[in-house]
Short mmCIF file of C-alpha atoms in Angstrom, two decimals:
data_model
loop_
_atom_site.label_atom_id
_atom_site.label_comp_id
_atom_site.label_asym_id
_atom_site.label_seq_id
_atom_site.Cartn_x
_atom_site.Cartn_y
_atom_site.Cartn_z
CA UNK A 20 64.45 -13.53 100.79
CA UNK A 21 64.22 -12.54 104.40
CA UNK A 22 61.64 -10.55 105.73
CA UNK A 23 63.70 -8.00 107.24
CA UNK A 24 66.38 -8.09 104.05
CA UNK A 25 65.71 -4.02 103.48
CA UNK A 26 66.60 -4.23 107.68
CA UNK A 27 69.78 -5.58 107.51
CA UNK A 28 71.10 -3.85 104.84
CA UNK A 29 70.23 -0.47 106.29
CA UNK A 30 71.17 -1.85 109.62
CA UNK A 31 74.83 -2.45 107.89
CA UNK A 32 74.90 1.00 106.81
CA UNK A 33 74.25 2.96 110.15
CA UNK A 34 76.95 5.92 110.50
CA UNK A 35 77.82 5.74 106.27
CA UNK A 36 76.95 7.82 103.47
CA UNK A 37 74.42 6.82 101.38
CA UNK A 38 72.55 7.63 98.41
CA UNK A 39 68.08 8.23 98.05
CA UNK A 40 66.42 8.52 94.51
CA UNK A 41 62.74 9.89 95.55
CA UNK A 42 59.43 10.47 93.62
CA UNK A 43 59.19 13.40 91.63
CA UNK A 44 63.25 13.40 91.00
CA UNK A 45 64.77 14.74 94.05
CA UNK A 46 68.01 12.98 95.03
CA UNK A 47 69.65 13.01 98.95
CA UNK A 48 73.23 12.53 99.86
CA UNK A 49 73.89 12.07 103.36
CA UNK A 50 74.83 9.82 106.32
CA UNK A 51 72.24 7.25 107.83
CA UNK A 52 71.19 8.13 111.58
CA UNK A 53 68.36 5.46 111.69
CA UNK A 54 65.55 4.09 110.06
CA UNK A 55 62.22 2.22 111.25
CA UNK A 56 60.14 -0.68 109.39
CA UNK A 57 57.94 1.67 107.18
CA UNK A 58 62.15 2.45 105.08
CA UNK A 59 61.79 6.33 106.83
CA UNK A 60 64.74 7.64 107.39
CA UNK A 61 66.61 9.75 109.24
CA UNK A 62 69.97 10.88 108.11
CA UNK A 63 72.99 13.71 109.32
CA UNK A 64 74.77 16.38 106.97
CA UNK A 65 72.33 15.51 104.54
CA UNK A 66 72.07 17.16 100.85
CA UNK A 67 70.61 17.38 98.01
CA UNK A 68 72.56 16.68 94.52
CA UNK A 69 71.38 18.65 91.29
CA UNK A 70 71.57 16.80 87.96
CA UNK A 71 74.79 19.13 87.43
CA UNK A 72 76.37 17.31 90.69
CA UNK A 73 75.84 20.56 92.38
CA UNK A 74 74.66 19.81 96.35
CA UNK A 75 72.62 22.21 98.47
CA UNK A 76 73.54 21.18 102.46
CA UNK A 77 70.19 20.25 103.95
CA UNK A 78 72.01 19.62 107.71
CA UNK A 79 69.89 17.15 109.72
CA UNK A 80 66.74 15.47 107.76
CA UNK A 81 63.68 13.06 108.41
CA UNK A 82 62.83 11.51 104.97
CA UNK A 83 59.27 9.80 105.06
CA UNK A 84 59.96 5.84 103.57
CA UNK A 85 56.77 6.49 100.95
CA UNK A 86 58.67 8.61 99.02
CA UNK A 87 61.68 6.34 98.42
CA UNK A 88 62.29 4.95 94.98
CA UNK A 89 65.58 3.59 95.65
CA UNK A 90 68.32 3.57 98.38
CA UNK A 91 72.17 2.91 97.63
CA UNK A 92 74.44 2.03 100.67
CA UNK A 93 77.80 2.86 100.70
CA UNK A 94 80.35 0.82 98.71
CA UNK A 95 81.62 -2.59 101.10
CA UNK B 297 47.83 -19.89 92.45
CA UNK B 298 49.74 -19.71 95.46
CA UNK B 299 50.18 -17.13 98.23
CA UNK B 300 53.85 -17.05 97.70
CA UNK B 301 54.60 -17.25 94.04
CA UNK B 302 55.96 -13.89 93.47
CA UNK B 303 58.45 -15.23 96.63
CA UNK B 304 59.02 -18.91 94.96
CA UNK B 305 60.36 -17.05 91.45
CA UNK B 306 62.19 -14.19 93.64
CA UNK B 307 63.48 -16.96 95.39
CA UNK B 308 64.82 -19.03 92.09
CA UNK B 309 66.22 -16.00 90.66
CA UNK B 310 68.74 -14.73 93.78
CA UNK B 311 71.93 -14.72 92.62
CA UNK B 312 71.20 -14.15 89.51
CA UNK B 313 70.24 -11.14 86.97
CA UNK B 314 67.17 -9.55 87.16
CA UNK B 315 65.63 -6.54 84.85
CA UNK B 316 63.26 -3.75 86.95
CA UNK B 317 60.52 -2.14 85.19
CA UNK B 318 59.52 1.16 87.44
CA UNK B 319 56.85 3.35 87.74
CA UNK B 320 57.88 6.74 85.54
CA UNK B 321 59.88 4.62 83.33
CA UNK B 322 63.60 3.88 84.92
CA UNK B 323 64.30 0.59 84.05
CA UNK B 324 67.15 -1.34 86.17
CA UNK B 325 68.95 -4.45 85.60
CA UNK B 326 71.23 -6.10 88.88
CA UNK B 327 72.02 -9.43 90.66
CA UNK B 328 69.30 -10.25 92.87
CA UNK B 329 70.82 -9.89 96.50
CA UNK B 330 67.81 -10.48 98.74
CA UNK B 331 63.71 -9.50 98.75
CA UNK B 332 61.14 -9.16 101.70
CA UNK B 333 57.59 -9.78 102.01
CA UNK B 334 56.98 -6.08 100.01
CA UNK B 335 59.18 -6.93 96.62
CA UNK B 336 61.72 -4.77 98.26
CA UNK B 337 64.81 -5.94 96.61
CA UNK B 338 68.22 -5.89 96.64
CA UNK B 339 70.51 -5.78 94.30
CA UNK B 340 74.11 -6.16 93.64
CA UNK B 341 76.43 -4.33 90.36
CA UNK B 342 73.02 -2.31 89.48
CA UNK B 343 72.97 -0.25 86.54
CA UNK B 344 70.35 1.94 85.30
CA UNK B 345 69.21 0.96 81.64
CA UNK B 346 68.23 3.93 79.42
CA UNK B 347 66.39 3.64 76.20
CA UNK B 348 69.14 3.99 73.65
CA UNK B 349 71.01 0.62 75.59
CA UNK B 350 73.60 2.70 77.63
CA UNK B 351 73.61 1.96 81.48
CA UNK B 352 74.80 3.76 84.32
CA UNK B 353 76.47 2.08 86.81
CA UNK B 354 74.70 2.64 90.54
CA UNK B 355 76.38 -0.23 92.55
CA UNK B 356 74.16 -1.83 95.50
CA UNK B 357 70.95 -0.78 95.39
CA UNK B 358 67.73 -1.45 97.65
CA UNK B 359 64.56 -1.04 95.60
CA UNK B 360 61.62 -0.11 97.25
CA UNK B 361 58.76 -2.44 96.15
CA UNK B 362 55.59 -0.17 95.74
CA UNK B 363 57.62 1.32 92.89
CA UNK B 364 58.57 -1.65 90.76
CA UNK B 365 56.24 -2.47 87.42
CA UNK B 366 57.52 -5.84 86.22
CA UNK B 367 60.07 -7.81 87.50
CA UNK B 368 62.04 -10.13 84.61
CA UNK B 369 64.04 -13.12 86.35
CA UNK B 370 66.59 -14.25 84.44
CA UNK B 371 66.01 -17.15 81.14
CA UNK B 372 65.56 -20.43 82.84
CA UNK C 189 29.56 -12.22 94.64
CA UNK C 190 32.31 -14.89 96.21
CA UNK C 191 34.77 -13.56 98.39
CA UNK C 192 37.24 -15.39 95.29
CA UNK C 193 36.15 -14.51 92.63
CA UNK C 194 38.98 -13.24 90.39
CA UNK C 195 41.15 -16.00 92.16
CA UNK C 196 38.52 -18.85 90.69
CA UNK C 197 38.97 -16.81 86.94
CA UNK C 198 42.71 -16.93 87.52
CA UNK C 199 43.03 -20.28 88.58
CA UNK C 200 40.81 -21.26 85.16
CA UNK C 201 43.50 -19.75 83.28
CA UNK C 202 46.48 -20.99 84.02
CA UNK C 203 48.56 -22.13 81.24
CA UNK C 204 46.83 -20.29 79.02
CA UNK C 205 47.36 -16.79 77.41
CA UNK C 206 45.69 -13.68 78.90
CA UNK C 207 45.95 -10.48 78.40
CA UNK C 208 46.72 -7.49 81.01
CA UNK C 209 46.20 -3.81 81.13
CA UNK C 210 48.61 -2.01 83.05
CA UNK C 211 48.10 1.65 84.16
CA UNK C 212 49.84 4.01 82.10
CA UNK C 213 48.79 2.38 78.81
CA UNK C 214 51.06 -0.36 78.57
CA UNK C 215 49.57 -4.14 77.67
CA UNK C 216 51.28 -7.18 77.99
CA UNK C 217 49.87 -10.90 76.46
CA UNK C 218 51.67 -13.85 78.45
CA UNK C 219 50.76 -17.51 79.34
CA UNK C 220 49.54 -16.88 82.92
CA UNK C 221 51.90 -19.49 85.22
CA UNK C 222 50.85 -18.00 88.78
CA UNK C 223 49.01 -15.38 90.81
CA UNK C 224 48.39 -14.63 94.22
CA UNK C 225 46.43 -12.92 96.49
CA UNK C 226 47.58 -9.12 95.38
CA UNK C 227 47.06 -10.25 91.53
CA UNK C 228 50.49 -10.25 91.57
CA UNK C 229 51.16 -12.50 88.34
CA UNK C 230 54.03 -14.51 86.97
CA UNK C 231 53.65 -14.51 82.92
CA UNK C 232 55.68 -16.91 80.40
CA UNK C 233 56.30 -16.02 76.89
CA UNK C 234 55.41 -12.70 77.69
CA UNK C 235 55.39 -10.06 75.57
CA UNK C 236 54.20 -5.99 75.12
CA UNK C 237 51.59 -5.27 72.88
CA UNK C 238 51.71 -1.70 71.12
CA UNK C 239 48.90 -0.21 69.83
CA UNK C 240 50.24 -0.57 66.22
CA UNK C 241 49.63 -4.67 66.94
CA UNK C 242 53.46 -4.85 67.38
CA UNK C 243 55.00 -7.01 70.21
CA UNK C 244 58.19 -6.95 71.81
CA UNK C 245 58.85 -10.22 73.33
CA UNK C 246 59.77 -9.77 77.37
CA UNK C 247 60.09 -13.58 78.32
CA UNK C 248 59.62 -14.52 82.04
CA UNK C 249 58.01 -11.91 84.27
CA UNK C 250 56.24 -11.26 87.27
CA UNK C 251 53.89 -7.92 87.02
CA UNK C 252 52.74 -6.24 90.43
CA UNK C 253 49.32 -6.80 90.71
CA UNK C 254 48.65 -2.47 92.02
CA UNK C 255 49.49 -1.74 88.48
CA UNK C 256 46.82 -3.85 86.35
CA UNK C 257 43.76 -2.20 85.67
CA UNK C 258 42.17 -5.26 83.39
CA UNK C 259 42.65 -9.46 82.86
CA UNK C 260 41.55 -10.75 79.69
CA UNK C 261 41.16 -14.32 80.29
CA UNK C 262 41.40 -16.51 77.22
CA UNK C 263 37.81 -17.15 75.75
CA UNK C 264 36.60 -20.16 76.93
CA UNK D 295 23.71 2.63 105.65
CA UNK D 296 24.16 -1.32 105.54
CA UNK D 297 27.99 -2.29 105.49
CA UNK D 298 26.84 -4.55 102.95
CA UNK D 299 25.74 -1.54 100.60
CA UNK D 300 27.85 -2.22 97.59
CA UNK D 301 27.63 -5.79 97.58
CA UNK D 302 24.06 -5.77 97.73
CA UNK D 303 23.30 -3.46 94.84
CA UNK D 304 26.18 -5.79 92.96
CA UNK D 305 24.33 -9.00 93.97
CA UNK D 306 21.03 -7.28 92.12
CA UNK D 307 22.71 -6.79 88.92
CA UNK D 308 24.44 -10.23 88.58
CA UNK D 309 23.70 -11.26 84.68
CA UNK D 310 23.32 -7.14 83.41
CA UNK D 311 24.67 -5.36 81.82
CA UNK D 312 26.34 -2.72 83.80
CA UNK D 313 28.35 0.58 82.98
CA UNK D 314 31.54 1.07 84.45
CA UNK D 315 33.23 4.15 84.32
CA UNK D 316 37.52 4.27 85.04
CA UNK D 317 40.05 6.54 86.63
CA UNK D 318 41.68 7.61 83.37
CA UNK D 319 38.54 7.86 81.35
CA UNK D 320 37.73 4.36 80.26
CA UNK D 321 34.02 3.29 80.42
CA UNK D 322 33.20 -0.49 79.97
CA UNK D 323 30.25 -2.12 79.40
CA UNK D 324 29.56 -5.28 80.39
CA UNK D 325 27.18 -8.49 81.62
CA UNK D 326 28.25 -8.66 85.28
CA UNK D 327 29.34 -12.52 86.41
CA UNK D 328 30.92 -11.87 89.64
CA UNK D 329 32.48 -9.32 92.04
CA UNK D 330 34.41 -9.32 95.45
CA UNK D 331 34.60 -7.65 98.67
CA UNK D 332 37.41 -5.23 96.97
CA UNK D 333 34.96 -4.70 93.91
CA UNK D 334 37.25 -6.30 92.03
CA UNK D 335 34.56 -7.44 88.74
CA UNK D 336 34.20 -10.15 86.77
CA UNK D 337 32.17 -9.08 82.97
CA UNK D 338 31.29 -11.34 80.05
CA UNK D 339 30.97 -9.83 76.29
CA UNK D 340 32.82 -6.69 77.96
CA UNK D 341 33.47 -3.53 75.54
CA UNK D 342 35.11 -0.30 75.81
CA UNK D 343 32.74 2.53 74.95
CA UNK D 344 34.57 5.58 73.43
CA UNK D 345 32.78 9.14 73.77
CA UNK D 346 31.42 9.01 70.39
CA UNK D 347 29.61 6.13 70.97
CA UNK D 348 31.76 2.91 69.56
CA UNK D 349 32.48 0.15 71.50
CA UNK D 350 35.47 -2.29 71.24
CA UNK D 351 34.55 -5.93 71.89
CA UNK D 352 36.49 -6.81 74.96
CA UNK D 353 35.16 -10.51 75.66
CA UNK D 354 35.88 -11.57 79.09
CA UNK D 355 36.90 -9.49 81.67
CA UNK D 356 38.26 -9.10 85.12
CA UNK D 357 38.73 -5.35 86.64
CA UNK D 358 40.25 -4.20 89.35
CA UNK D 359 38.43 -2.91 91.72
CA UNK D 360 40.74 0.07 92.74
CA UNK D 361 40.40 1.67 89.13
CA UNK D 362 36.77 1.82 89.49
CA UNK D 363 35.13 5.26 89.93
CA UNK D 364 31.20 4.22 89.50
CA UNK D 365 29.41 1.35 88.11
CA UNK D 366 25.99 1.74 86.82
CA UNK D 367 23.92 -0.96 87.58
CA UNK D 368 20.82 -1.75 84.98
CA UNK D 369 17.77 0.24 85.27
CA UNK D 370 15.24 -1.61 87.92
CA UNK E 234 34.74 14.19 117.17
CA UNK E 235 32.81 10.94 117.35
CA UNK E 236 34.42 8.08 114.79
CA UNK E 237 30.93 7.45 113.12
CA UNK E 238 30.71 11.35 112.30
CA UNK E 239 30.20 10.83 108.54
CA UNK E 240 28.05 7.88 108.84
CA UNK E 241 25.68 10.03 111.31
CA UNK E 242 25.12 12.98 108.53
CA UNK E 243 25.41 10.41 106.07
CA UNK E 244 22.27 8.45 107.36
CA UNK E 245 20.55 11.74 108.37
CA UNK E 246 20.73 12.42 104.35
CA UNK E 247 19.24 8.96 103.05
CA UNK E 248 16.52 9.35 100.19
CA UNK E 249 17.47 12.85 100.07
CA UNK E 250 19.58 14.63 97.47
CA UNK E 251 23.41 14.86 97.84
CA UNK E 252 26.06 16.89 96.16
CA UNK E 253 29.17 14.66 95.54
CA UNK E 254 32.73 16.33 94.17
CA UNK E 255 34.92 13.93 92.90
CA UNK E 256 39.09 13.87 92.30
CA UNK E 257 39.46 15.25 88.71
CA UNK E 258 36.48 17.63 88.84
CA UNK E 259 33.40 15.43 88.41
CA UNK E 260 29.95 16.36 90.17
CA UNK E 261 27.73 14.18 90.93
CA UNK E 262 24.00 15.03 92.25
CA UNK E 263 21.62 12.11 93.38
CA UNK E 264 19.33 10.63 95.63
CA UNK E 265 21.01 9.19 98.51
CA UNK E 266 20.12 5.51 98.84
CA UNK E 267 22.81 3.93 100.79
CA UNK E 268 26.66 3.86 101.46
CA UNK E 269 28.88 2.01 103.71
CA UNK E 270 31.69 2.41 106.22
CA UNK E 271 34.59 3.10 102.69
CA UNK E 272 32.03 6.05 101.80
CA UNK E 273 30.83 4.13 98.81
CA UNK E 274 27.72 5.82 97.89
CA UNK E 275 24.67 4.07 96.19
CA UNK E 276 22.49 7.18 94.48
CA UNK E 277 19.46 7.00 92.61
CA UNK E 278 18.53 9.76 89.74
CA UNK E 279 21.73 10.87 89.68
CA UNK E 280 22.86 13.29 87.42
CA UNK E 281 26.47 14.31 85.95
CA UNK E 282 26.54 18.38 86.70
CA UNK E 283 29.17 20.54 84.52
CA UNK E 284 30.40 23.74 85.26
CA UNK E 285 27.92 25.48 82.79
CA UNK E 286 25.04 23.88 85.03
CA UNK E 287 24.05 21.54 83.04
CA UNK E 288 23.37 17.99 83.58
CA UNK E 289 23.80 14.34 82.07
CA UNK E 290 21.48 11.66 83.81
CA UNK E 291 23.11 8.62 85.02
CA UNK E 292 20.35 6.75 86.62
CA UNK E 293 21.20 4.32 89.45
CA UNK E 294 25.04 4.94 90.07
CA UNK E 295 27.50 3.26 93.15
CA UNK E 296 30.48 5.63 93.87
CA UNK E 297 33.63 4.68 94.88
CA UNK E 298 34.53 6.14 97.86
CA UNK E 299 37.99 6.46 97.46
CA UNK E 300 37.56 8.82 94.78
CA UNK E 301 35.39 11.30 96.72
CA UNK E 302 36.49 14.98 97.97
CA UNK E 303 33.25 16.12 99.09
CA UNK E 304 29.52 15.69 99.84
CA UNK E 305 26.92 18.13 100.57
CA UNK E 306 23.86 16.93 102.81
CA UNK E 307 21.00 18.54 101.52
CA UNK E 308 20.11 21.63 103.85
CA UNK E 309 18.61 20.32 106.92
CA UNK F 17 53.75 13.52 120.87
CA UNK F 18 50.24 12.11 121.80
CA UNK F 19 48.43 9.59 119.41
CA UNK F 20 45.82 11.96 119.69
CA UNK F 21 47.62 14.79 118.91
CA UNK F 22 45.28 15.73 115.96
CA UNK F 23 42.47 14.94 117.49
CA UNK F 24 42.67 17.45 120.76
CA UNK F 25 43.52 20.19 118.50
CA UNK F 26 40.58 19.61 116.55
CA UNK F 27 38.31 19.16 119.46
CA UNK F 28 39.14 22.46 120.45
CA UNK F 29 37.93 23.81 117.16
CA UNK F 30 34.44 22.41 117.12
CA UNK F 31 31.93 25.18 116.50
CA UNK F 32 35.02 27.35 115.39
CA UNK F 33 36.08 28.08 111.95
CA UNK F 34 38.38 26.08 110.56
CA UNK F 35 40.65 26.95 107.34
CA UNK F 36 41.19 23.90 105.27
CA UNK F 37 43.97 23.69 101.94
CA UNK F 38 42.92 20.13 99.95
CA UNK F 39 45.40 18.04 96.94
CA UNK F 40 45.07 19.83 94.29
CA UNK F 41 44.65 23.67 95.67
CA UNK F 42 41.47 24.15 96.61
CA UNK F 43 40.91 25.73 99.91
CA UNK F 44 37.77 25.59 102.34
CA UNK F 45 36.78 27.69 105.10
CA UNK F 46 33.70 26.78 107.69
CA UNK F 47 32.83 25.89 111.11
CA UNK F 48 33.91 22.61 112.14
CA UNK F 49 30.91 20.28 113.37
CA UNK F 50 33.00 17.24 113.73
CA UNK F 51 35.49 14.53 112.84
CA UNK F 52 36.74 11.15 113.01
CA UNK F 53 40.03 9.00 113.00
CA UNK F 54 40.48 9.51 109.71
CA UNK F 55 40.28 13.30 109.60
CA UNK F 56 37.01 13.00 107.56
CA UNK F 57 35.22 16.66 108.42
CA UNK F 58 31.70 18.07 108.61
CA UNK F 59 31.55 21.12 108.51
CA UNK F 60 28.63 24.23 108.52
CA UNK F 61 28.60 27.17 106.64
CA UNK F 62 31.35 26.08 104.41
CA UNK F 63 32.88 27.97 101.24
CA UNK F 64 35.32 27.68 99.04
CA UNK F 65 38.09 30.75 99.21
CA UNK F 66 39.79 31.80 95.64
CA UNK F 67 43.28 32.91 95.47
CA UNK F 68 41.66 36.70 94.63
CA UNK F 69 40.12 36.76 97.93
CA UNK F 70 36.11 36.09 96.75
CA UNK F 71 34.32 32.69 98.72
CA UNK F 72 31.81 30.47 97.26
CA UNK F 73 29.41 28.88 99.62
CA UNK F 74 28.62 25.29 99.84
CA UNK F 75 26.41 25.13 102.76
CA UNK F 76 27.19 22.31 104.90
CA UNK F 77 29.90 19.17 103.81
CA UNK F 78 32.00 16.44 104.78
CA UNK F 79 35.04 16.54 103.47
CA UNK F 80 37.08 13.46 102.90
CA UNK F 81 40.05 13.76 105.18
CA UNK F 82 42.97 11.52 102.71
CA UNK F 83 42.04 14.87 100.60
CA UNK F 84 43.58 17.44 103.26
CA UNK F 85 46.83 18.79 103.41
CA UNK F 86 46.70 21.37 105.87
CA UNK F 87 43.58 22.10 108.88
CA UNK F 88 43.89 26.22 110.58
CA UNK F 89 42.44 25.72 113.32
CA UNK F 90 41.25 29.25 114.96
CA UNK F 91 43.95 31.67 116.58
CA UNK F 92 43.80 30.92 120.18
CA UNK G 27 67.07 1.08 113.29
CA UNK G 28 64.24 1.46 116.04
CA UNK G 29 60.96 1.21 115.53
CA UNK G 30 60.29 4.85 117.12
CA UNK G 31 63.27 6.57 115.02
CA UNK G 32 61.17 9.33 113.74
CA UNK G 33 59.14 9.89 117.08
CA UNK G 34 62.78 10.13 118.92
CA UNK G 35 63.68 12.79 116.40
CA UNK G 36 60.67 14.26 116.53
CA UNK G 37 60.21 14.19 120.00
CA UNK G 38 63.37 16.02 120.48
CA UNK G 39 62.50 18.85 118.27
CA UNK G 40 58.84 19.77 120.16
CA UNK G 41 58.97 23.43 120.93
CA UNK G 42 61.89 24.06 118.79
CA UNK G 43 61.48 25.32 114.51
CA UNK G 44 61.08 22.85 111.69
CA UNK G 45 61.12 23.15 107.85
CA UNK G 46 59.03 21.01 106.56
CA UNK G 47 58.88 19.85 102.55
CA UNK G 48 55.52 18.87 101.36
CA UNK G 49 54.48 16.96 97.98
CA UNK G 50 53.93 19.83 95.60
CA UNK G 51 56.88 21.83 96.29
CA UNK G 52 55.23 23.50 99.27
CA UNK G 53 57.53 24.24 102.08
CA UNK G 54 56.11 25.15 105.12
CA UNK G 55 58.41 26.21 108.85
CA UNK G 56 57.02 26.55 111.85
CA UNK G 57 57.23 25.17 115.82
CA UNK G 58 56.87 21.77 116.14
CA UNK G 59 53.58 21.69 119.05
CA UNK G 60 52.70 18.21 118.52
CA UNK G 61 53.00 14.94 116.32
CA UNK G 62 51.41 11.29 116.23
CA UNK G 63 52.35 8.33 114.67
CA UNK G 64 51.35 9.00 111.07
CA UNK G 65 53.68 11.88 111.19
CA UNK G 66 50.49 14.25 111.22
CA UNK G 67 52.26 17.37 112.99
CA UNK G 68 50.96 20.29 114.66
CA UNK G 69 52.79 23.75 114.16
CA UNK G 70 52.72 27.05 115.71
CA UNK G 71 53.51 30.31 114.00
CA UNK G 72 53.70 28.32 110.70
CA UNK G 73 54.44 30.00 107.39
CA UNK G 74 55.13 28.93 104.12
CA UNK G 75 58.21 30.21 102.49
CA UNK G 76 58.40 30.32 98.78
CA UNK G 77 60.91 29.75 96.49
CA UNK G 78 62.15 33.33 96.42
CA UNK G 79 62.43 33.37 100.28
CA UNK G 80 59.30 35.57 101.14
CA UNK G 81 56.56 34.04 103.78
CA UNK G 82 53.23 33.83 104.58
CA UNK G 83 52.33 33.38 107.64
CA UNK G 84 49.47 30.57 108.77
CA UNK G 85 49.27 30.35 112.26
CA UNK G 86 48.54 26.89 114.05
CA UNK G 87 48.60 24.44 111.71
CA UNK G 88 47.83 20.47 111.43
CA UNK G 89 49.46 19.14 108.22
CA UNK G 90 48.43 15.85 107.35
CA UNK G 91 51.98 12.84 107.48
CA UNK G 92 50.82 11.63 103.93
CA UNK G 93 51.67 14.75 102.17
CA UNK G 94 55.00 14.68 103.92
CA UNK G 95 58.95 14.11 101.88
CA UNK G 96 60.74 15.37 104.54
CA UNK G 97 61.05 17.23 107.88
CA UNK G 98 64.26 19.52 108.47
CA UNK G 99 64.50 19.47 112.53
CA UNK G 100 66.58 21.94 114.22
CA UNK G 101 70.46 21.59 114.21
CA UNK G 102 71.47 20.63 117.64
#
């Protein structure tokens, strides 16, 4: 219920692997580098994972917070 | 009729949980961790609910708001 | 021509059923309990209306207003 | 070239019937009772007019101004 | 490069006849009698143009400017 | 890195012409005229460019700028 | 979890090659020139690379933030 709720959980997940659902289906594995107020992102050995849990290594990625349906931090 | 009643039932309904109604038809169902000032949410032991009742388990989850439909707090 | 307009129309129907287009086709009826200044509304009782006059009862909710296209308010 | 443009054509056809046509492909008809700086309208005996010329009775309506493409105001 | 560019060929085009393309393929040819700083346009004798050239009057018509890709000034 | 960034590039294009791929595919050549903040264009002696090659002309527009992808300025 | 994450990023790739994934599917590489704070980027010796790794070349480009998933800097 705090404004900056989506801050602090990111914030907790600096350095860790997590997981991005985006529009249109795509889905990025990778581990969190930083992140500003509009949920961009900017993540390290980033990939992408196919429906068939194949991944395709993407390396170093900026991933505009518009696109975003859903973010899942690492496991605590 | 209030600025903040989206926040007032978001605010009764932490803890407890909640079924998410997004755009392009996912539908999930979690415990209401936290929300900001943008229906971001999140959510705690989330699980993606298809249409034939199965659910796949997706763990903590932040939801960005612009994608979200309907929220459903839980029976009062 | 009032600045609040649809605010004065929502505020005459609380407690009482409306009816809400949503983009994408879907319609749900409720008893309208709150609104704010995004049209975001909080519904009782609600339930989706298919076009065969079926229902499918939903029960609390709160519906984003970006995703309503029309308000029915009850007939006065 | 006014700021005022929309608001003052709107202000003209307060009690008309005006012809609204949708992002999607809905056009409603309607007596215009109100309107807002986000051209969010309010219509009274409101239909929806299907290409071959029916209308379905609509009664009282409130439209958001962001699925709006054009509104024809009554003839002068 | 000046920030009232559009509003300067805008109001250079008033009472004349504009050409007006519209997101999903609509054409729109009128009479340009006003618009504002969103781009909403008021016409007068406008006219719905298909690609086979012909047309379908509309009379007095605002356009939302949101949902506008182009305008044509009438040759100067 | 400038705020302006845009903006100088397309300074140095005025009177130039300007190669211009919009949502949706369709792509417009002409010489720029002038702009604003929100990348809203005027340009003269605009046409439309087909994938085979052939050009329509349009004659001077202004061309919504939340429409534009991608703006080619000329080689320098 | 600054403010000016992407513009750091960013920043640190001017002069050097970035692939760059658009809404559509389009992917477009090129040298990153220049960039302001709606991630509206300016590219030299751009080209779009297809699917089946062939490229087109496009020159100087300005590509519009909005249409922006994600931007692919250079490894370091």
């Amino acid at each position: 219920m705090s404004v900056d709720m989506a801050i602090k959980v990111l914030d907790q997940s600096l350095g860790k692997i997590v997981l991005i659902k985006l529009k249109g289906g795509k889905v990025i594995r990778g581990s969190l580098q930083g992140f500003d107020q509009h949920m961009n992102l900017s993540l390290d050995t980033a990939e992408e994972v196919s429906e068939d849990g194949k991944s395709n290594a993407l390396g170093t990625l900026i991933v505009r917070g518009d696109n975003i349906i859903m973010i899942s931090p690492p496991p605590s």
